[in-house]
Coordinates of C-alpha atoms in Angstrom, one line a residue:
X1 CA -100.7 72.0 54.0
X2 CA -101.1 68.5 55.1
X3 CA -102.3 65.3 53.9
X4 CA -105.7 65.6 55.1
X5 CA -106.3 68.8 53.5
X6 CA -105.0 67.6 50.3
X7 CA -107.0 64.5 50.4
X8 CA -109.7 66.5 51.4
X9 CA -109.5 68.9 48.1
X10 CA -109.0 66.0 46.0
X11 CA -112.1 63.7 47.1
X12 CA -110.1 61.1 48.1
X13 CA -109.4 59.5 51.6
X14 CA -105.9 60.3 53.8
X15 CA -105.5 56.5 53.4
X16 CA -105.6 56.4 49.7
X17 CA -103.1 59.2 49.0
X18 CA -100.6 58.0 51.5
X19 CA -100.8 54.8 49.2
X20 CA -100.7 56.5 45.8
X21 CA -97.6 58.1 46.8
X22 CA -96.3 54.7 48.2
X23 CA -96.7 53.2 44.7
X24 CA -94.2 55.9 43.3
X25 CA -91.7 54.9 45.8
X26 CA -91.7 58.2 48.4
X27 CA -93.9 59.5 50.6
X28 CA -96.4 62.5 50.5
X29 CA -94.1 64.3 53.1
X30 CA -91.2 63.6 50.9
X31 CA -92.9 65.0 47.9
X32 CA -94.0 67.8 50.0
X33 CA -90.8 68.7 51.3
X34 CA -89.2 68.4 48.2
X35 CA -91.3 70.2 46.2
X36 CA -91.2 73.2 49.0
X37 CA -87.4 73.4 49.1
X38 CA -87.7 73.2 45.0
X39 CA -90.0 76.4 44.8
X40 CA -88.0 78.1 47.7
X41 CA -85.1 77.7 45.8
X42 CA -86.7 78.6 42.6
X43 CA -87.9 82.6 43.8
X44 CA -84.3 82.6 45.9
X45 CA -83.5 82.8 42.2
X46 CA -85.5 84.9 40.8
X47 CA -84.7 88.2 40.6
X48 CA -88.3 89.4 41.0
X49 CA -88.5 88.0 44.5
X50 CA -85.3 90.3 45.9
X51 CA -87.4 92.1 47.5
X52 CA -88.2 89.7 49.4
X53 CA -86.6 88.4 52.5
X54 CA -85.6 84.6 53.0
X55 CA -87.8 84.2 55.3
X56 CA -90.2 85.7 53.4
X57 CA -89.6 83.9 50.6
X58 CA -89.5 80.3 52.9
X59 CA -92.9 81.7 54.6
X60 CA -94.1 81.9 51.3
X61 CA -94.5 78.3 51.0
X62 CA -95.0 77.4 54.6
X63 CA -91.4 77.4 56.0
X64 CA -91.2 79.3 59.3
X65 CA -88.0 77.7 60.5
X66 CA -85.4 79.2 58.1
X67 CA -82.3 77.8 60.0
X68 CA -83.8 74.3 59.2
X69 CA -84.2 75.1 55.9
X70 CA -81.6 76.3 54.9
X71 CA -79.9 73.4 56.0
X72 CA -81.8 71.3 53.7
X73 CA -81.3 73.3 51.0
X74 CA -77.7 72.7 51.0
X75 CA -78.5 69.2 51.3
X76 CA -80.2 69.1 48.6
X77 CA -78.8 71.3 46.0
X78 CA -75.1 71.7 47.6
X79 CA -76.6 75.6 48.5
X80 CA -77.7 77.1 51.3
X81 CA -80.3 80.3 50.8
X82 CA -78.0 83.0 51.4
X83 CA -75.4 81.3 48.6
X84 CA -79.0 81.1 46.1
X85 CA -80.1 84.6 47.0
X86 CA -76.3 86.0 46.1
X87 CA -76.5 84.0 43.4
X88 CA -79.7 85.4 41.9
X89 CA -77.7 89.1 42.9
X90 CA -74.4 88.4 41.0
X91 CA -76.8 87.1 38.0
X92 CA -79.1 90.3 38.0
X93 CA -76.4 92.4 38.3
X94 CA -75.0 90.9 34.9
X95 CA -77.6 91.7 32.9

């Protein structure tokens, strides 16, 4: 996903959703990152995606370098994927 394509299913131009995002303060590629590493995190907890891999889970939502992320995971929620995915084991297993 990029801006373009975005842009593109929303009618708009690249130009004017670079600056609706400016207005909130961030940038679309912040939002889009963000957002990404919150929905990776999300099925890394969910106990319906073990079956998946963490790869497959990052690939998912267009992640292919899972070193990188789960770097920012852990930036970003103090966790990297492997400590959410154990997580999300220790939790199904207690039910």
């Amino acid at each position: 996903m990029c801006g373009e394509s975005v842009a593109r299913a929303h009618a708009i131009s690249h130009r004017h959703l670079h600056r609706l995002f400016h207005r909130t303060g961030t940038s679309f590629a912040t939002w889009l990152r963000q957002e990404r590493l919150a929905r990776i995190r999300r099925d890394l907890l969910d106990p319906a995606h073990l079956g998946l891999t963490v790869a497959g889970v990052a690939a998912r939502w267009g992640c292919v370098d899972t070193a990188h992320m789960a770097r920012a995971l852990k930036q970003q929620y103090g966790q990297t994927a492997r400590e959410l995915r154990q997580e999300c084991v220790r939790m199904s297993r207690g039910r």
